[in-house]
mmCIF file of C-alpha atoms in Angstrom:
data_model
loop_
_atom_site.group_PDB
_atom_site.id
_atom_site.type_symbol
_atom_site.label_atom_id
_atom_site.label_comp_id
_atom_site.label_asym_id
_atom_site.label_seq_id
_atom_site.Cartn_x
_atom_site.Cartn_y
_atom_site.Cartn_z
ATOM 1 C CA VAL A 1 110.351 90.140 147.437
ATOM 2 C CA ALA A 2 107.439 91.192 149.620
ATOM 3 C CA GLU A 3 109.514 90.202 152.668
ATOM 4 C CA LEU A 4 112.539 92.343 151.704
ATOM 5 C CA TYR A 5 112.767 95.903 153.050
ATOM 6 C CA CYS A 6 115.245 98.708 152.426
ATOM 7 C CA VAL A 7 116.020 100.936 155.418
ATOM 8 C CA ARG A 8 117.489 104.427 154.935
ATOM 9 C CA ASN A 9 118.722 106.900 157.511
ATOM 10 C CA SER A 10 119.037 110.412 156.119
ATOM 11 C CA ALA A 11 120.257 112.849 158.778
ATOM 12 C CA GLY A 12 118.270 110.989 161.424
ATOM 13 C CA SER A 13 115.142 110.589 159.319
ATOM 14 C CA VAL A 14 114.566 106.837 158.869
ATOM 15 C CA THR A 15 112.486 105.400 156.044
ATOM 16 C CA VAL A 16 111.573 101.760 155.412
ATOM 17 C CA ARG A 17 110.404 100.693 151.964
ATOM 18 C CA CYS A 18 109.311 97.290 150.781
ATOM 19 C CA ALA A 19 111.277 96.030 147.781
ATOM 20 C CA GLN A 20 107.975 95.123 146.159
ATOM 21 C CA PRO A 21 106.740 98.298 144.424
ATOM 22 C CA ALA A 22 103.544 99.840 145.725
ATOM 23 C CA GLU A 23 102.034 99.535 142.260
ATOM 24 C CA GLY A 24 102.366 95.751 142.604
ATOM 25 C CA GLN A 25 104.911 94.813 139.926
ATOM 26 C CA SER A 26 105.921 91.827 142.030
ATOM 27 C CA GLU A 27 107.172 89.686 139.127
ATOM 28 C CA THR A 28 109.523 92.414 137.900
ATOM 29 C CA ALA A 29 110.799 93.123 141.397
ATOM 30 C CA GLN A 30 111.283 89.420 142.134
ATOM 31 C CA ARG A 31 113.359 89.084 138.933
ATOM 32 C CA HIS A 32 115.592 91.924 140.095
ATOM 33 C CA VAL A 33 116.167 90.276 143.472
ATOM 34 C CA ARG A 34 117.038 86.955 141.836
ATOM 35 C CA SER A 35 119.251 88.304 139.053
ATOM 36 C CA SER A 36 121.168 90.928 141.054
ATOM 37 C CA PRO A 37 120.872 90.177 144.791
ATOM 38 C CA HIS A 38 124.219 91.887 145.495
ATOM 39 C CA ALA A 39 122.783 95.142 144.123
ATOM 40 C CA PHE A 40 120.613 95.474 147.233
ATOM 41 C CA LEU A 41 123.748 95.643 149.423
ATOM 42 C CA ALA A 42 125.375 98.621 147.663
ATOM 43 C CA PRO A 43 124.159 102.225 147.839
ATOM 44 C CA ARG A 44 125.100 103.084 144.245
ATOM 45 C CA LEU A 45 124.469 101.044 141.097
ATOM 46 C CA LEU A 46 126.155 101.250 137.691
ATOM 47 C CA ILE A 47 123.718 99.448 135.405
ATOM 48 C CA GLY A 48 125.023 98.113 132.103
ATOM 49 C CA GLU A 49 123.130 96.548 129.230
ATOM 50 C CA GLY A 50 124.594 93.074 129.769
ATOM 51 C CA ARG A 51 127.389 90.833 130.994
ATOM 52 C CA THR A 52 130.044 92.324 128.727
ATOM 53 C CA GLU A 53 129.535 95.736 130.313
ATOM 54 C CA VAL A 54 129.714 94.372 133.867
ATOM 55 C CA GLY A 55 133.005 92.637 133.068
ATOM 56 C CA PHE A 56 134.302 95.728 131.255
ATOM 57 C CA TRP A 57 133.802 97.948 134.312
ATOM 58 C CA ARG A 58 135.325 95.334 136.597
ATOM 59 C CA GLY A 59 138.401 95.249 134.372
ATOM 60 C CA LEU A 60 138.710 99.039 134.420
ATOM 61 C CA ASP A 61 138.114 99.093 138.180
ATOM 62 C CA ASP A 62 140.991 96.660 138.773
ATOM 63 C CA LEU A 63 143.405 98.829 136.816
ATOM 64 C CA TRP A 64 142.154 102.112 138.291
ATOM 65 C CA CYS A 65 142.851 100.607 141.719
ATOM 66 C CA ALA A 66 146.330 99.570 140.597
ATOM 67 C CA ASN A 67 146.856 103.216 139.575
ATOM 68 C CA GLU A 68 145.880 104.456 143.044
ATOM 69 C CA GLN A 69 142.328 105.575 142.286
ATOM 70 C CA GLU A 70 139.541 104.638 144.655
ATOM 71 C CA SER A 71 137.825 101.330 143.930
ATOM 72 C CA PHE A 72 134.165 101.045 143.011
ATOM 73 C CA ALA A 73 133.631 99.175 146.294
ATOM 74 C CA TYR A 74 135.225 101.956 148.347
ATOM 75 C CA GLN A 75 132.888 104.450 146.657
ATOM 76 C CA GLY A 76 129.876 102.222 147.331
ATOM 77 C CA VAL A 77 129.394 101.341 143.650
ATOM 78 C CA VAL A 78 128.633 97.955 142.130
ATOM 79 C CA ALA A 79 128.297 97.250 138.397
ATOM 80 C CA ILE A 80 125.310 95.044 137.549
ATOM 81 C CA ASP A 81 123.744 93.463 134.473
ATOM 82 C CA GLY A 82 120.550 95.282 133.564
ATOM 83 C CA GLY A 83 119.410 92.506 131.227
ATOM 84 C CA GLY A 84 118.844 94.669 128.151
ATOM 85 C CA ASN A 85 118.319 98.373 127.623
ATOM 86 C CA ASP A 86 114.634 98.711 128.521
ATOM 87 C CA ASN A 87 115.070 96.289 131.418
ATOM 88 C CA SER A 88 118.076 98.313 132.594
ATOM 89 C CA VAL A 89 115.943 101.433 132.839
ATOM 90 C CA LYS A 90 113.119 99.557 134.597
ATOM 91 C CA LEU A 91 115.592 98.075 137.078
ATOM 92 C CA GLY A 92 117.133 101.508 137.641
ATOM 93 C CA LEU A 93 113.715 103.070 138.257
ATOM 94 C CA HIS A 94 112.789 100.331 140.738
ATOM 95 C CA MET A 95 116.058 100.707 142.658
ATOM 96 C CA GLN A 96 116.027 104.514 142.506
ATOM 97 C CA ARG A 97 112.608 104.503 144.164
ATOM 98 C CA LEU A 98 114.022 102.302 146.933
ATOM 99 C CA GLY A 99 116.641 104.929 147.733
ATOM 100 C CA TYR A 100 119.579 103.718 145.649
ATOM 101 C CA SER A 101 121.594 106.042 143.412
ATOM 102 C CA CYS A 102 121.621 104.644 139.873
ATOM 103 C CA PHE A 103 123.545 105.370 136.684
ATOM 104 C CA ALA A 104 122.390 103.507 133.557
ATOM 105 C CA LEU A 105 124.697 103.179 130.561
ATOM 106 C CA LEU A 106 122.642 102.339 127.484
ATOM 107 C CA ASP A 107 123.300 101.064 123.985
ATOM 108 C CA THR A 108 121.901 103.221 121.195
ATOM 109 C CA ASP A 109 121.515 100.547 118.503
ATOM 110 C CA VAL A 110 118.147 99.511 119.986
ATOM 111 C CA VAL A 111 115.091 101.576 120.863
ATOM 112 C CA VAL A 112 114.476 102.285 124.536
ATOM 113 C CA SER A 113 111.131 103.512 125.834
ATOM 114 C CA ALA A 114 111.322 107.302 126.093
ATOM 115 C CA ALA A 115 108.629 107.206 128.782
ATOM 116 C CA ASN A 116 110.647 104.798 130.934
ATOM 117 C CA LYS A 117 113.791 106.899 130.503
ATOM 118 C CA GLN A 118 111.884 109.995 131.552
ATOM 119 C CA LYS A 119 110.462 108.280 134.664
ATOM 120 C CA PHE A 120 113.932 107.077 135.616
ATOM 121 C CA GLU A 121 115.469 110.531 135.270
ATOM 122 C CA GLU A 122 112.567 112.166 137.109
ATOM 123 C CA ALA A 123 113.256 109.750 139.986
ATOM 124 C CA GLY A 124 116.848 111.056 140.111
ATOM 125 C CA GLY A 125 118.587 108.440 137.965
ATOM 126 C CA LEU A 126 121.342 109.333 135.511
ATOM 127 C CA ILE A 127 121.680 108.038 131.945
ATOM 128 C CA ALA A 128 124.616 107.961 129.536
ATOM 129 C CA GLU A 129 124.429 106.471 126.049
ATOM 130 C CA TRP A 130 127.055 105.218 123.625
ATOM 131 C CA ALA A 131 127.216 107.680 120.736
ATOM 132 C CA ASP A 132 126.148 106.993 117.140
ATOM 133 C CA ASN A 133 123.909 103.917 117.292
ATOM 134 C CA CYS A 134 126.500 101.787 119.076
ATOM 135 C CA ASP A 135 126.783 99.117 121.699
ATOM 136 C CA ILE A 136 129.969 98.914 123.760
ATOM 137 C CA GLU A 137 131.816 96.574 121.382
ATOM 138 C CA ARG A 138 131.158 98.719 118.313
ATOM 139 C CA ARG A 139 132.143 101.904 120.152
ATOM 140 C CA ILE A 140 135.419 100.276 121.196
ATOM 141 C CA PHE A 141 136.268 99.056 117.697
ATOM 142 C CA LEU A 142 135.526 102.492 116.241
ATOM 143 C CA ASP A 143 137.523 104.535 118.759
ATOM 144 C CA VAL A 144 140.614 102.679 119.981
ATOM 145 C CA PRO A 145 143.945 102.829 118.108
ATOM 146 C CA TRP A 146 144.431 100.181 115.421
ATOM 147 C CA ALA A 147 147.130 98.487 117.521
ATOM 148 C CA THR A 148 144.512 98.026 120.259
ATOM 149 C CA VAL A 149 142.025 96.657 117.726
ATOM 150 C CA ARG A 150 144.670 94.091 116.779
ATOM 151 C CA GLU A 151 145.148 93.204 120.453
ATOM 152 C CA ILE A 152 141.386 92.738 120.887
ATOM 153 C CA VAL A 153 141.187 90.507 117.800
ATOM 154 C CA ASP A 154 144.139 88.451 119.066
ATOM 155 C CA TYR A 155 142.325 87.953 122.370
ATOM 156 C CA ALA A 156 139.170 86.876 120.503
ATOM 157 C CA LEU A 157 141.240 84.394 118.471
ATOM 158 C CA GLU A 158 142.651 82.984 121.708
ATOM 159 C CA THR A 159 139.282 82.570 123.441
ATOM 160 C CA SER A 160 136.861 81.848 120.575
ATOM 161 C CA GLY A 161 139.173 80.092 118.133
ATOM 162 C CA GLU A 162 140.278 80.962 114.633
ATOM 163 C CA GLY A 163 137.395 79.074 113.029
ATOM 164 C CA ARG A 164 134.712 81.036 114.881
ATOM 165 C CA ILE A 165 136.411 84.381 114.234
ATOM 166 C CA LEU A 166 136.826 83.815 110.488
ATOM 167 C CA SER A 167 133.321 82.339 110.201
ATOM 168 C CA ASN A 168 131.808 85.386 111.909
ATOM 169 C CA LEU A 169 133.698 87.703 109.577
ATOM 170 C CA ARG A 170 132.359 85.867 106.541
ATOM 171 C CA LEU A 171 128.813 85.862 107.905
ATOM 172 C CA ALA A 172 129.007 89.519 108.901
ATOM 173 C CA ASP A 173 129.929 90.290 105.291
ATOM 174 C CA LYS A 174 126.998 88.112 104.155
ATOM 175 C CA GLY A 175 129.344 85.393 102.984
ATOM 176 C CA THR A 176 131.050 87.462 100.298
ATOM 177 C CA ALA A 177 134.361 87.931 102.114
ATOM 178 C CA ASP A 178 137.033 85.353 101.337
ATOM 179 C CA ILE A 179 139.198 85.793 104.420
ATOM 180 C CA ASP A 180 141.759 83.516 106.015
ATOM 181 C CA ARG A 181 144.105 84.016 108.950
ATOM 182 C CA ALA A 182 146.821 85.616 106.814
ATOM 183 C CA ALA A 183 144.336 88.113 105.378
ATOM 184 C CA LEU A 184 143.014 88.873 108.866
ATOM 185 C CA ASP A 185 146.529 89.488 110.186
ATOM 186 C CA ALA A 186 147.220 91.830 107.253
ATOM 187 C CA LEU A 187 143.923 93.735 107.524
ATOM 188 C CA PRO A 188 144.617 97.483 107.229
ATOM 189 C CA ASP A 189 143.053 100.191 109.352
ATOM 190 C CA SER A 190 139.923 101.714 107.812
ATOM 191 C CA ASP A 191 136.450 102.746 108.938
ATOM 192 C CA ALA A 192 134.974 99.911 106.889
ATOM 193 C CA ASN A 193 137.236 97.306 108.483
ATOM 194 C CA ARG A 194 136.490 98.600 111.969
ATOM 195 C CA GLU A 195 132.745 98.344 111.249
ATOM 196 C CA TRP A 196 133.249 94.850 109.820
ATOM 197 C CA LEU A 197 135.120 93.618 112.897
ATOM 198 C CA ALA A 198 132.533 95.188 115.205
ATOM 199 C CA SER A 199 129.671 93.494 113.343
ATOM 200 C CA ALA A 200 131.463 90.138 113.532
ATOM 201 C CA ALA A 201 132.132 90.599 117.259
ATOM 202 C CA ILE A 202 128.421 90.967 118.111
ATOM 203 C CA LEU A 203 127.006 88.645 115.459
ATOM 204 C CA LYS A 204 123.716 86.825 115.914
ATOM 205 C CA VAL A 205 122.461 84.489 113.171
ATOM 206 C CA GLU A 206 119.013 83.113 112.453
ATOM 207 C CA ARG A 207 118.455 79.460 113.333
ATOM 208 C CA LYS A 208 116.474 77.271 110.958
ATOM 209 C CA SER A 209 114.423 76.133 113.942
ATOM 210 C CA GLY A 210 113.682 79.733 114.876
ATOM 211 C CA GLY A 211 115.319 82.242 117.141
ATOM 212 C CA LYS A 212 118.897 83.433 116.911
ATOM 213 C CA GLU A 213 122.268 81.932 117.742
ATOM 214 C CA ASP A 214 124.483 84.351 119.641
ATOM 215 C CA ARG A 215 127.989 84.116 118.169
ATOM 216 C CA SER A 216 129.362 87.150 120.011
ATOM 217 C CA TRP A 217 133.027 87.156 121.002
ATOM 218 C CA PHE A 218 132.818 88.864 124.403
ATOM 219 C CA LYS A 219 129.402 88.047 125.892
ATOM 220 C CA ASN A 220 130.508 86.988 129.337
ATOM 221 C CA MET A 221 132.019 88.777 132.305
ATOM 222 C CA THR A 222 135.473 87.203 132.021
ATOM 223 C CA HIS A 223 135.865 88.317 128.402
ATOM 224 C CA GLY A 224 134.409 91.715 129.277
ATOM 225 C CA GLU A 225 136.993 92.144 132.051
ATOM 226 C CA GLN A 226 139.853 91.470 129.661
ATOM 227 C CA LEU A 227 138.303 93.858 127.140
ATOM 228 C CA GLY A 228 138.328 96.545 129.839
ATOM 229 C CA ARG A 229 141.975 95.842 130.659
ATOM 230 C CA ILE A 230 142.982 96.085 127.003
ATOM 231 C CA VAL A 231 141.092 99.357 126.499
ATOM 232 C CA PHE A 232 142.481 100.878 129.708
ATOM 233 C CA GLY A 233 145.991 100.973 128.297
ATOM 234 C CA CYS A 234 145.078 103.160 125.321
ATOM 235 C CA LEU A 235 142.748 105.684 126.990
ATOM 236 C CA PRO A 236 145.450 108.403 127.339
ATOM 237 C CA GLU A 237 145.876 108.270 123.534
ATOM 238 C CA ILE A 238 142.174 108.847 122.720
ATOM 239 C CA PRO A 239 140.856 111.435 125.229
ATOM 240 C CA GLN A 240 138.499 113.144 122.744
ATOM 241 C CA THR A 241 136.742 110.019 121.478
ATOM 242 C CA PRO A 242 133.146 109.210 122.472
ATOM 243 C CA LEU A 243 134.452 106.055 124.174
ATOM 244 C CA ALA A 244 136.896 107.894 126.436
ATOM 245 C CA LYS A 245 134.427 110.694 127.197
ATOM 246 C CA THR A 246 131.744 108.237 128.299
ATOM 247 C CA ILE A 247 134.214 106.276 130.430
ATOM 248 C CA ASN A 248 135.290 109.557 132.050
ATOM 249 C CA GLU A 249 131.648 110.465 132.666
ATOM 250 C CA VAL A 250 131.155 107.202 134.541
ATOM 251 C CA ARG A 251 134.400 107.682 136.482
ATOM 252 C CA HIS A 252 133.345 111.185 137.558
ATOM 253 C CA TRP A 253 130.020 109.794 138.790
ATOM 254 C CA VAL A 254 131.834 107.083 140.749
ATOM 255 C CA ASP A 255 134.038 109.715 142.422
ATOM 256 C CA ALA A 256 131.293 112.290 142.993
#
């Protein structure tokens, strides 16, 4: 990282900055170069909490392009994996100081350092957060029409298998739910059922050997892309939801 430099020309004033921060956080900077090398080739960065978010924005970008809106690439934007909320803010601060324009979209179900957020915003970075202690999956399940929820569950059944989906639902309900495929297909719309499906979709369970097993349904970019495509179709129906408002906030930043 000490051999990588970012060159900026602003109205004829040229600056050259080393990608290794002056304060010497070489390990952090090196991790950023290794995890998101493509980020250094785009002027504007949309930083998500993880792989699901990156895929989600790619899916939306594809369909926005198909509907004759400018692509992220045309606007100089690339969506990248921040590697967790606090890491997303640290990455954004590092890149903002190198002359990039950064927008971080954060989950609100985990605590993020207020000091790091403040430093990032003081450096010119922008932050949006999913409303009401949510990550992206929970916000989607709470806000989209029930028909779209059904479509998302059907996609999860296709990619993760019926056994995993039903097992997650039982575990998310602490084993008390006696649910089979017929009961899942007949599940009615309610706030409780939306919360239940959201909890099952992001489930992590304790291993006997220690640590946690991630049993999430959409934790890769391919699944995130399809999630974005599914959600795209219902956005005109839910313009006043927190989900749609946050997506619009990102889109306005992309087009700014």
